Amino acid sequence: MHVSSLAGKPAPRSMLVNVPRLITAYYSDRPDPHIPEQRVVFGTSGHRGSSLRCSFNEWHVLAITQAICLYRARQGIDGPLFIGIDTHALSEPAYASALEVLAANGVQVMIAQNGEYTPTPAVSHAIVAYNRNRGAGLADGIVVTPSHNPPESGGFKYNPSNGGPAGEAVTGWIEAAANRLLESRLEGVRRVPLSKAMGASTTHRHDFLNVYVGDLASVVDMDILRGSPIRLGVDPLGGAGVHYWKPIAARYGLDLTVIDDTVDPTFGFMSVDWDGRIRMDPSSPYAMQALIGRRDGFDVAFACDTDHDRHGIVTRHAGLLPPNHYLAVLADYLCSHRPGWRPDAAVGKTLVSSQMIDRVASKHGRALYEVPAGFKWFADGLLDGSLGYACEESAGASCLRLDGTAWTTDKDGMVPALLAAEMTIRMGRDPAELYRKLTAQLGAPAERRIQAAATAPQRARLARLAPAQFTHAELAGEKIEQVLDHAPGNGAAIGGIKVIAKNGWFAARPSGTEDIYKIYAESFLGEDHLTRIVDQAQTMVDDVLRVALT
C-alpha cells in the first residue's frame, strides 16, 4: 500500500472540492443507463457515486426514491418513512429530490426539525422505536449519506421495517426498478415541486435529536457518567452528529469538549488520508490527526464519521486504537456488564473481523455469529434480541439496550464512543489498557490488510472459489483446519475464501469496484508468522486462480 506524502497533513486548498460545480453537475448531467458506471448500483450500504462522474445525480435519486415507493406499496408498508441526511454537499439536493417524489406518492414522511442533520443511528432508532409492539402500519427509512467517503461523494440507502440496512433481496428489487425508470427517462416517476412537498399534509417534523439523546440512558449507563471527573473529547469530523454532542453533555452532566463543530462541505479542516484524499474515516490515524494531536487533554476521546455510524477511540497513552482492538474490548465489557441480556444472546462479527472476538465470546460462553461483510446480516438478530452485540472490522457496531431489547439495528458510532467512557469509569482503565489486559488472557494478535492487482475475470473467479478447489494443506507451518466460502453464522456466500489454521487465518475477497483483491490476515504468533501468512496467502490465491497476479 503506497502512502501519500500528504497523508496526515492538513488538506491543501488546491484539493478541496468545487461545491458549486458539484451541485451544478447534480442537476444538469443526465446518467446514461447503458453505461454500467452510471446505473443505480446498491453495494453493502446503498447507492453511492459522484455527480462529477455522473454516478450520483438528480435522476438517480428520483428513480431510486420512486422505486422505494413502489417497493413499499408492493410490501404493504404504509407507516411513516423517517429520512435523514448527513453533511456532504450532495446530501441536501438529494434530500430535496427525494422529498419531491415521496410527497407526490403520498408517503407520510418524517423529516428533522429545523432542517437538522440526522445520523444513521438516529434514523434506525426512530424506526425501531416506532415499530415496537406494532404488527401493522410499520415504518421504514432513508438515509442520504455516502458514509465516510470523500467530499465529492453522494449516497442513498434504504432501511426497511427492521430498521437496519436493506438486505440483498430488497436492494436488488429497488435497484432493478430504479434502472428501469432511468431507461424510460423517468417515465412513471411522480414528483411535485419542493415547496409543495415541504408544505404537504404528509410531511411531518420529527425531533430526531432530542428523542435519540433522551433515550441514551437505556443503552449506556449514563448514571455512572453523570458528574464523573473524567475528561472526554469528541471530534464529529464535521458530520451529521455535530449538534448532538453538546445536548448529550448537557443532559447527562458530562465533562465533554467538542473540539471542532465546523460544518464545511469541502471538509477542508480534515487532514489527508493515507491515499492523498480527504476521507472522514475515524479508524484512520491519518484522518484523525486533529484529535490524536489533542489526546493529552482528555482521559478518553472519540470521533465519528460523517453519518455517525462508525467510531474511533483515542486514549492519552495509546493514541488511536485499531478498530479490532476496541471491538474486542467492547465485546468483553458488554458480555460482563449487561445482566439484562438474554443468556443466549450471541456475539456477531463479520468474517474479516479479529479472531480475538471469537475468543472473547468463548470466554463468556456466548455463541459467535459470523457473517459476510455488511451490517444488514445483523439487523434481525439485534431486533429480536438473539444478538447482544454485533460489529464489523471497519469500526462499526451496535448493541442491545440494558434490558436486552433492540436499540438500533444499524451501526451506531455514538453509543460505542460513550461506552468507552462508561468502561473507563467503571473499570478504572481506559480501553487501550483493557485491551492489553485482554491480550494477556487470550493472546495478542497481529493483523494486516493488503491488496493486489486483479483483472475483472480474475476477480469474478475469486468470488466463485469453492473449498474443493483449494488443495493446500498448511498455512505458515500449521495445518489448515477450515476453508470457507460461506459464512458459518448464516451460511451466506462470502464472495471469496477464508483459510483458518490454529493460530492464524487469512481471507481473500475481490473488490466490487476496482481491479484489485484484498487479503485480510491475522496471527496469534507474532509479526513474523503474520508475514508468512500474508506471503503464502498471495501465493495460494495465485495458485488457485492459476494466473500470475502482478
Coordinates of C-alpha atoms in Angstrom, one line a residue:
M1 CA 0.0 0.0 0.0
H2 CA 1.5 3.3 -1.1
V3 CA 1.1 6.0 1.4
S4 CA 0.8 9.6 0.0
S5 CA 3.3 12.2 1.0
L6 CA 0.2 14.3 2.1
A7 CA -1.1 11.7 4.5
G8 CA -1.8 13.1 7.9
K9 CA -1.2 16.7 6.8
P10 CA -3.7 19.5 6.5
A11 CA -5.6 19.3 3.3
P12 CA -4.2 21.9 0.8
R13 CA -6.8 24.3 -0.7
S14 CA -6.0 23.1 -4.1
M15 CA -7.5 19.7 -3.4
L16 CA -10.8 20.9 -2.0
V17 CA -13.9 20.0 -4.0
N18 CA -15.6 22.8 -6.0
V19 CA -19.0 22.7 -4.4
P20 CA -20.9 24.9 -6.9
R21 CA -19.6 22.7 -9.8
L22 CA -20.6 19.6 -7.8
I23 CA -24.2 20.8 -7.3
T24 CA -24.5 22.1 -10.9
A25 CA -23.5 18.6 -12.2
Y26 CA -26.1 17.0 -9.9
Y27 CA -28.9 18.9 -11.6
S28 CA -27.5 19.3 -15.1
D29 CA -25.9 16.0 -16.0
R30 CA -28.0 13.0 -17.0
P31 CA -26.8 9.5 -16.5
D32 CA -26.8 7.0 -19.4
P33 CA -28.1 3.7 -18.0
H34 CA -26.3 1.9 -20.9
I35 CA -23.0 2.8 -19.2
P36 CA -22.5 0.4 -16.2
E37 CA -20.8 3.1 -14.1
Q38 CA -23.8 5.4 -14.5
R39 CA -26.5 2.9 -13.5
V40 CA -28.0 2.5 -10.0
V41 CA -25.9 0.0 -8.1
F42 CA -26.6 -0.9 -4.4
G43 CA -23.5 -2.0 -2.6
T44 CA -23.3 -3.0 1.0
S45 CA -24.6 0.5 2.1
G46 CA -26.8 1.7 -0.7
H47 CA -26.1 3.5 -3.9
R48 CA -23.0 5.7 -4.0
G49 CA -21.3 7.9 -6.5
S50 CA -20.4 11.4 -7.5
S51 CA -22.3 13.9 -9.7
L52 CA -18.9 14.7 -11.3
R53 CA -18.8 11.2 -12.7
C54 CA -22.5 11.0 -13.5
S55 CA -22.9 8.3 -10.9
F56 CA -24.9 10.3 -8.3
N57 CA -27.2 12.8 -10.0
E58 CA -30.8 14.0 -9.7
W59 CA -32.1 11.3 -12.0
H60 CA -30.5 8.6 -9.8
V61 CA -32.2 9.9 -6.7
L62 CA -35.6 10.5 -8.4
A63 CA -35.5 6.9 -9.8
I64 CA -34.4 5.3 -6.5
T65 CA -37.0 7.1 -4.5
Q66 CA -39.8 6.2 -6.8
A67 CA -38.6 2.6 -6.7
I68 CA -38.7 2.7 -2.9
C69 CA -42.3 4.0 -3.1
L70 CA -43.2 1.1 -5.4
Y71 CA -41.5 -1.4 -3.1
R72 CA -43.4 0.0 -0.1
A73 CA -46.7 -0.4 -1.9
R74 CA -45.7 -3.9 -3.0
Q75 CA -44.9 -4.9 0.6
G76 CA -47.8 -3.1 2.2
I77 CA -45.6 -0.8 4.2
D78 CA -47.8 2.2 4.9
G79 CA -46.4 3.6 8.1
P80 CA -44.2 6.7 8.2
L81 CA -40.8 6.9 6.4
F82 CA -38.1 8.5 8.6
I83 CA -35.5 10.3 6.4
G84 CA -32.1 11.8 7.5
I85 CA -29.2 13.4 5.8
D86 CA -25.5 14.0 6.5
T87 CA -23.3 17.0 5.8
H88 CA -21.9 16.0 2.4
A89 CA -22.6 18.7 -0.3
L90 CA -24.7 16.3 -2.4
S91 CA -26.9 15.3 0.5
E92 CA -29.0 18.5 0.6
P93 CA -30.0 18.4 -3.1
A94 CA -30.6 14.6 -3.0
Y95 CA -32.8 15.1 0.1
A96 CA -34.8 17.7 -1.8
S97 CA -35.2 15.4 -4.8
A98 CA -36.4 12.6 -2.6
L99 CA -38.9 14.7 -0.8
E100 CA -40.5 15.8 -4.1
V101 CA -41.1 12.2 -5.0
L102 CA -42.2 11.0 -1.6
A103 CA -44.8 13.7 -1.3
A104 CA -46.1 13.1 -4.8
N105 CA -46.6 9.4 -3.8
G106 CA -48.4 10.3 -0.7
V107 CA -45.9 8.8 1.7
Q108 CA -46.1 10.0 5.3
V109 CA -42.5 11.4 5.7
M110 CA -40.8 12.3 9.0
I111 CA -38.1 15.0 8.5
A112 CA -35.9 16.5 11.1
Q113 CA -36.9 19.7 12.9
N114 CA -35.3 22.9 11.6
G115 CA -33.5 21.1 8.8
E116 CA -31.1 19.4 11.3
Y117 CA -28.6 16.8 10.0
T118 CA -29.5 13.3 11.2
P119 CA -27.1 10.5 11.9
T120 CA -27.8 7.0 10.6
P121 CA -28.3 5.6 14.1
A122 CA -31.0 8.3 14.9
V123 CA -32.9 7.1 11.9
S124 CA -32.6 3.5 12.8
H125 CA -33.5 4.2 16.4
A126 CA -36.7 6.1 15.2
I127 CA -37.8 3.1 13.0
V128 CA -37.2 0.6 15.7
A129 CA -38.9 2.7 18.4
Y130 CA -41.9 3.4 16.2
N131 CA -42.4 -0.2 15.2
R132 CA -42.0 -1.7 18.7
N133 CA -45.2 -3.7 19.5
R134 CA -46.8 -2.9 16.2
G135 CA -48.0 -5.5 13.7
A136 CA -49.2 -3.2 11.0
G137 CA -48.6 0.3 9.8
L138 CA -44.8 -0.2 10.1
A139 CA -42.3 2.5 9.5
D140 CA -39.1 2.4 7.4
G141 CA -36.5 4.9 6.4
I142 CA -34.0 6.5 4.1
V143 CA -30.5 7.9 5.0
V144 CA -28.9 10.3 2.4
T145 CA -25.2 9.6 3.1
P146 CA -22.1 8.2 1.4
S147 CA -20.7 7.5 4.9
H148 CA -17.0 8.4 5.4
N149 CA -16.4 8.7 1.6
P150 CA -14.7 11.8 0.1
P151 CA -16.5 15.2 -0.1
E152 CA -17.4 14.8 -3.8
S153 CA -19.4 11.7 -3.0
G154 CA -23.1 11.2 -2.6
G155 CA -25.0 8.2 -1.1
F156 CA -28.6 7.0 -0.7
K157 CA -29.6 4.0 1.4
Y158 CA -32.9 2.4 2.4
N159 CA -33.7 0.8 5.8
P160 CA -36.8 -1.3 5.8
S161 CA -39.0 -2.0 8.7
N162 CA -36.4 -3.9 10.7
G163 CA -34.5 -0.6 11.0
G164 CA -31.3 -1.9 9.6
P165 CA -29.6 -1.8 6.1
A166 CA -31.8 -3.4 3.5
G167 CA -30.8 -7.0 2.5
E168 CA -29.9 -8.1 -1.0
A169 CA -33.4 -9.2 -2.0
V170 CA -34.7 -5.8 -1.1
T171 CA -31.9 -3.7 -2.7
G172 CA -31.9 -6.0 -5.8
W173 CA -35.6 -5.2 -6.4
I174 CA -35.1 -1.5 -5.8
E175 CA -32.0 -1.3 -8.0
A176 CA -33.7 -3.1 -10.9
A177 CA -36.8 -0.9 -10.6
A178 CA -34.7 2.3 -10.5
N179 CA -32.7 1.3 -13.5
R180 CA -35.9 0.6 -15.5
L181 CA -37.0 4.1 -14.6
L182 CA -33.7 5.5 -15.8
E183 CA -34.0 3.6 -19.1
S184 CA -37.5 5.1 -19.6
R185 CA -36.2 8.6 -18.9
L186 CA -38.1 8.7 -15.6
E187 CA -41.5 7.8 -17.1
G188 CA -43.5 6.8 -14.1
V189 CA -41.7 8.9 -11.6
R190 CA -44.2 11.0 -9.6
R191 CA -43.0 14.4 -8.4
V192 CA -44.2 17.7 -7.0
P193 CA -42.2 21.0 -6.5
L194 CA -40.2 21.1 -3.3
S195 CA -42.2 24.0 -1.8
K196 CA -45.4 21.8 -2.2
A197 CA -43.6 18.8 -0.8
M198 CA -42.4 20.7 2.3
G199 CA -45.9 22.0 2.9
A200 CA -47.7 18.8 2.2
S201 CA -50.0 17.3 4.8
T202 CA -48.0 14.1 4.6
T203 CA -44.7 15.8 5.5
H204 CA -44.2 15.9 9.3
R205 CA -41.4 17.2 11.6
H206 CA -39.7 14.8 14.0
D207 CA -37.3 15.7 16.8
F208 CA -34.7 13.1 16.0
L209 CA -32.1 14.8 18.1
N210 CA -33.9 15.0 21.4
V211 CA -35.6 11.7 21.1
Y212 CA -32.3 9.9 20.5
V213 CA -30.4 11.9 23.1
G214 CA -33.2 11.4 25.7
D215 CA -33.2 7.6 25.2
L216 CA -29.4 7.1 25.6
A217 CA -29.7 6.1 29.2
S218 CA -31.5 2.9 28.1
V219 CA -28.4 1.6 26.3
V220 CA -25.5 3.3 28.1
D221 CA -25.1 3.6 31.9
M222 CA -25.4 7.4 31.9
D223 CA -25.7 7.5 35.7
I224 CA -22.1 6.4 36.1
L225 CA -21.1 9.0 33.6
R226 CA -23.1 11.8 35.2
G227 CA -20.8 14.2 37.1
S228 CA -17.8 11.9 36.5
P229 CA -14.4 13.8 36.7
I230 CA -13.0 12.1 33.6
R231 CA -12.4 14.5 30.7
L232 CA -13.9 13.5 27.4
G233 CA -13.2 14.9 23.9
V234 CA -15.1 14.4 20.7
D235 CA -14.4 15.4 17.1
P236 CA -17.6 15.0 15.0
L237 CA -15.4 15.3 11.8
G238 CA -18.0 17.8 10.5
G239 CA -20.6 15.1 10.4
A240 CA -24.3 14.6 10.9
G241 CA -24.0 14.3 14.7
V242 CA -22.2 17.6 15.1
H243 CA -25.1 19.2 17.0
Y244 CA -25.8 16.1 19.1
W245 CA -22.8 16.1 21.4
K246 CA -23.4 19.3 23.3
P247 CA -27.0 18.3 24.2
I248 CA -25.7 14.9 25.3
A249 CA -23.1 16.6 27.6
A250 CA -25.7 19.0 29.0
R251 CA -28.4 16.4 29.6
Y252 CA -26.1 13.9 31.3
G253 CA -23.6 16.2 33.0
L254 CA -20.5 15.1 31.1
D255 CA -17.2 16.9 31.0
L256 CA -17.2 16.7 27.2
T257 CA -15.4 19.1 24.9
V258 CA -16.4 19.3 21.2
I259 CA -13.0 20.1 19.7
D260 CA -14.5 21.3 16.3
D261 CA -18.1 21.9 15.4
T262 CA -17.4 23.2 11.9
V263 CA -19.7 22.1 9.1
D264 CA -18.0 22.6 5.8
P265 CA -19.0 20.6 2.7
T266 CA -15.4 20.8 1.4
F267 CA -14.2 19.2 4.7
G268 CA -11.2 21.5 4.4
F269 CA -10.5 21.1 8.1
M270 CA -9.6 17.4 7.7
S271 CA -6.1 16.0 7.5
V272 CA -5.5 13.9 4.4
D273 CA -6.0 10.2 4.4
W274 CA -3.4 7.5 3.5
D275 CA -4.1 7.7 -0.3
G276 CA -3.9 11.5 -0.6
R277 CA -7.7 12.0 -0.5
I278 CA -9.9 13.6 2.1
R279 CA -11.9 11.0 3.9
M280 CA -13.8 11.3 7.2
D281 CA -12.7 7.9 8.5
P282 CA -12.4 7.7 12.3
S283 CA -10.4 4.5 12.1
S284 CA -7.6 6.1 10.0
P285 CA -4.7 7.6 12.0
Y286 CA -4.1 9.9 9.1
A287 CA -7.6 11.3 9.0
M288 CA -7.7 11.6 12.8
Q289 CA -4.6 13.8 13.3
A290 CA -6.6 16.7 14.9
L291 CA -8.0 14.6 17.7
I292 CA -4.8 12.5 18.2
G293 CA -2.8 15.7 18.5
R294 CA -5.0 16.8 21.4
R295 CA -5.2 13.5 23.2
D296 CA -3.2 14.7 26.2
G297 CA -6.1 16.9 27.2
F298 CA -8.5 14.0 27.7
D299 CA -8.9 10.8 29.6
V300 CA -10.8 9.3 26.6
A301 CA -11.6 10.9 23.3
F302 CA -13.6 9.8 20.3
A303 CA -14.8 10.7 16.8
C304 CA -17.5 9.5 14.4
D305 CA -17.7 9.5 10.6
T306 CA -19.9 11.7 8.5
D307 CA -23.2 9.9 9.2
H308 CA -22.0 8.9 12.7
D309 CA -22.4 5.2 12.3
R310 CA -18.7 4.5 12.9
H311 CA -16.4 5.3 15.8
G312 CA -12.8 5.9 16.6
I313 CA -11.4 5.7 20.1
V314 CA -8.3 7.7 21.2
T315 CA -6.6 7.4 24.6
R316 CA -3.9 9.6 26.1
H317 CA -1.1 7.0 26.0
A318 CA -2.0 4.7 23.1
G319 CA -3.5 7.2 20.6
L320 CA -6.0 5.8 18.2
L321 CA -7.0 2.2 18.9
P322 CA -7.1 -0.1 15.9
P323 CA -10.8 -0.9 15.3
N324 CA -10.4 -4.6 16.0
H325 CA -8.8 -3.8 19.4
Y326 CA -11.7 -1.7 20.6
L327 CA -14.3 -4.0 19.1
A328 CA -12.8 -6.9 21.2
V329 CA -12.7 -4.8 24.3
L330 CA -16.3 -3.7 23.8
A331 CA -17.5 -7.3 23.4
D332 CA -15.7 -8.3 26.5
Y333 CA -17.0 -5.4 28.5
L334 CA -20.6 -5.8 27.4
C335 CA -20.7 -9.5 28.0
S336 CA -19.6 -8.8 31.6
H337 CA -21.8 -5.9 32.4
R338 CA -25.2 -6.4 30.7
P339 CA -27.1 -8.8 33.0
G340 CA -30.4 -7.8 31.4
W341 CA -29.5 -9.5 28.1
R342 CA -30.7 -13.0 27.3
P343 CA -28.2 -15.6 28.4
D344 CA -28.1 -17.0 24.9
A345 CA -27.7 -13.6 23.2
A346 CA -24.8 -14.2 20.7
V347 CA -21.8 -12.0 19.7
G348 CA -21.9 -11.1 16.0
K349 CA -18.9 -10.2 13.8
T350 CA -18.1 -10.0 10.1
L351 CA -15.9 -12.7 8.6
V352 CA -12.7 -10.5 8.5
S353 CA -13.0 -9.1 12.0
S354 CA -10.4 -10.2 14.5
Q355 CA -10.5 -13.7 15.9
M356 CA -9.9 -12.1 19.2
I357 CA -13.7 -11.5 19.2
D358 CA -14.2 -15.3 18.8
R359 CA -12.0 -15.8 21.9
V360 CA -13.9 -13.2 23.9
A361 CA -17.3 -14.9 23.0
S362 CA -15.9 -18.3 24.0
K363 CA -14.6 -16.8 27.3
H364 CA -18.1 -15.7 28.2
G365 CA -19.8 -18.8 27.0
R366 CA -21.7 -17.0 24.2
A367 CA -22.2 -18.2 20.7
L368 CA -20.4 -16.5 17.9
Y369 CA -22.4 -15.4 14.8
E370 CA -20.0 -14.9 11.9
V371 CA -21.4 -13.4 8.7
P372 CA -20.1 -11.9 5.4
A373 CA -19.3 -8.2 5.1
G374 CA -22.3 -5.9 5.6
F375 CA -24.2 -4.9 8.8
K376 CA -27.5 -6.0 7.1
W377 CA -26.8 -9.5 8.3
F378 CA -27.2 -8.4 12.0
A379 CA -30.4 -6.4 11.8
D380 CA -32.9 -9.2 12.5
G381 CA -30.8 -10.6 15.4
L382 CA -30.4 -7.2 17.0
L383 CA -34.2 -6.6 16.6
D384 CA -35.3 -9.8 18.3
G385 CA -32.5 -9.8 21.0
S386 CA -30.8 -13.0 19.8
L387 CA -27.7 -10.9 19.1
G388 CA -26.4 -8.9 22.1
Y389 CA -23.6 -7.2 20.2
A390 CA -22.6 -7.0 16.6
C391 CA -19.6 -5.5 14.9
E392 CA -17.6 -5.2 11.7
E393 CA -13.9 -4.6 11.2
S394 CA -14.3 -1.1 9.8
A395 CA -15.2 0.3 13.3
G396 CA -19.0 -0.3 13.1
A397 CA -21.0 -1.7 16.0
S398 CA -24.3 -1.7 17.8
C399 CA -25.7 -3.5 20.9
L400 CA -28.9 -4.1 22.8
R401 CA -30.4 -1.8 25.4
L402 CA -29.6 -2.5 29.1
D403 CA -32.8 -4.6 29.3
G404 CA -32.0 -6.7 26.3
T405 CA -34.3 -5.1 23.8
A406 CA -33.4 -3.5 20.5
W407 CA -31.7 -0.1 20.4
T408 CA -30.6 0.3 16.8
T409 CA -30.3 -2.3 14.1
D410 CA -27.9 -0.3 12.0
K411 CA -24.4 0.8 13.1
D412 CA -24.2 3.4 15.8
G413 CA -21.0 5.3 16.3
M414 CA -22.2 7.4 19.2
V415 CA -23.0 4.6 21.6
P416 CA -19.6 2.8 21.3
A417 CA -18.0 6.2 21.9
L418 CA -20.0 6.7 25.1
L419 CA -19.4 3.1 26.1
A420 CA -15.6 3.9 26.0
A421 CA -16.3 6.4 28.7
E422 CA -18.6 4.1 30.7
M423 CA -15.9 1.3 30.8
T424 CA -13.1 3.7 31.7
I425 CA -15.1 4.9 34.7
R426 CA -16.3 1.5 35.9
M427 CA -13.1 -0.4 35.2
G428 CA -10.6 2.3 36.2
R429 CA -8.7 1.7 33.0
D430 CA -9.1 3.2 29.5
P431 CA -9.9 0.9 26.5
A432 CA -6.2 0.6 25.5
E433 CA -5.3 -0.6 28.9
L434 CA -8.2 -3.0 28.9
Y435 CA -7.1 -4.4 25.6
R436 CA -3.6 -5.1 27.0
K437 CA -5.2 -7.0 29.9
L438 CA -7.3 -8.9 27.4
T439 CA -4.3 -9.9 25.3
A440 CA -2.6 -11.2 28.5
Q441 CA -5.5 -13.6 28.9
L442 CA -6.3 -14.6 25.3
G443 CA -3.2 -13.8 23.3
A444 CA -2.0 -10.8 21.3
P445 CA -3.0 -10.9 17.6
A446 CA -1.1 -9.2 14.8
E447 CA -3.2 -8.1 11.8
R448 CA -2.6 -6.8 8.3
R449 CA -4.6 -5.9 5.2
I450 CA -3.1 -5.7 1.8
Q451 CA -4.4 -5.5 -1.8
A452 CA -3.1 -6.8 -5.1
A453 CA -4.0 -6.3 -8.7
A454 CA -6.6 -8.5 -10.3
T455 CA -8.4 -8.2 -13.6
A456 CA -12.2 -8.4 -13.8
P457 CA -12.2 -12.1 -14.9
Q458 CA -9.8 -12.9 -12.1
R459 CA -12.0 -11.1 -9.5
A460 CA -15.0 -13.0 -10.8
R461 CA -13.1 -16.3 -10.4
L462 CA -12.0 -15.4 -6.9
A463 CA -15.6 -14.5 -5.9
R464 CA -16.7 -18.0 -7.1
L465 CA -14.0 -20.1 -5.4
A466 CA -15.1 -23.2 -3.6
P467 CA -13.2 -25.1 -0.8
A468 CA -12.9 -28.1 -3.1
Q469 CA -10.7 -26.0 -5.5
F470 CA -8.3 -25.3 -2.6
T471 CA -5.9 -28.1 -2.1
H472 CA -3.3 -26.6 0.2
A473 CA -2.7 -28.4 3.5
E474 CA -0.7 -26.0 5.6
L475 CA -0.7 -22.3 6.3
A476 CA 2.6 -20.8 7.7
G477 CA 3.6 -24.2 9.2
E478 CA 0.3 -25.0 10.7
K479 CA -2.4 -27.5 9.5
I480 CA -5.2 -25.8 7.7
E481 CA -8.3 -26.6 9.8
Q482 CA -11.0 -24.9 7.7
V483 CA -11.5 -23.4 4.2
L484 CA -14.7 -21.4 4.0
D485 CA -16.6 -19.9 1.1
H486 CA -19.8 -19.5 3.1
A487 CA -20.1 -17.7 6.5
P488 CA -20.5 -20.2 9.4
G489 CA -23.1 -17.9 11.1
N490 CA -25.8 -17.7 8.4
G491 CA -24.5 -19.8 5.5
A492 CA -24.3 -16.8 3.2
A493 CA -21.7 -16.7 0.4
I494 CA -18.7 -14.6 1.4
G495 CA -17.7 -13.9 -2.2
G496 CA -14.2 -15.2 -1.7
I497 CA -12.3 -17.6 0.6
K498 CA -11.3 -17.8 4.2
V499 CA -8.5 -20.1 5.3
I500 CA -8.1 -20.9 9.0
A501 CA -5.3 -22.6 11.0
K502 CA -4.9 -22.9 14.8
N503 CA -3.1 -19.6 15.3
G504 CA -3.7 -17.7 12.2
W505 CA -6.0 -17.1 9.2
F506 CA -6.5 -15.1 6.0
A507 CA -9.4 -14.1 3.9
A508 CA -9.2 -13.1 0.2
R509 CA -12.0 -11.2 -1.4
P510 CA -12.2 -9.3 -4.7
S511 CA -13.1 -5.6 -4.8
G512 CA -16.5 -4.9 -6.1
T513 CA -15.5 -1.8 -7.9
E514 CA -11.7 -1.8 -8.5
D515 CA -9.3 -4.2 -10.3
I516 CA -7.8 -5.4 -7.0
Y517 CA -8.4 -8.2 -4.5
K518 CA -7.9 -7.7 -0.8
I519 CA -6.3 -10.0 1.7
Y520 CA -7.1 -9.8 5.4
A521 CA -4.8 -11.7 7.7
E522 CA -4.2 -12.3 11.4
S523 CA -1.7 -14.2 13.5
F524 CA -1.5 -15.0 17.2
L525 CA 2.1 -15.9 16.9
G526 CA 3.6 -12.5 16.1
E527 CA 4.6 -10.4 13.1
D528 CA 7.0 -12.9 11.6
H529 CA 4.3 -15.5 11.5
L530 CA 1.8 -12.9 10.1
T531 CA 4.3 -12.1 7.3
R532 CA 4.5 -15.8 6.4
I533 CA 0.7 -16.0 6.3
V534 CA 0.4 -13.0 4.0
D535 CA 3.1 -14.2 1.7
Q536 CA 1.6 -17.7 1.4
A537 CA -1.9 -16.2 1.1
Q538 CA -0.9 -14.4 -2.1
T539 CA 0.8 -17.5 -3.4
M540 CA -2.2 -19.6 -2.6
V541 CA -4.6 -17.3 -4.3
D542 CA -2.4 -17.1 -7.3
D543 CA -2.2 -20.9 -7.5
V544 CA -6.0 -21.3 -7.2
L545 CA -6.6 -18.7 -9.8
R546 CA -3.9 -20.2 -12.0
V547 CA -2.7 -16.8 -13.0
A548 CA 0.2 -14.7 -12.1
L549 CA -1.3 -11.6 -10.4
T550 CA 1.1 -8.7 -10.6

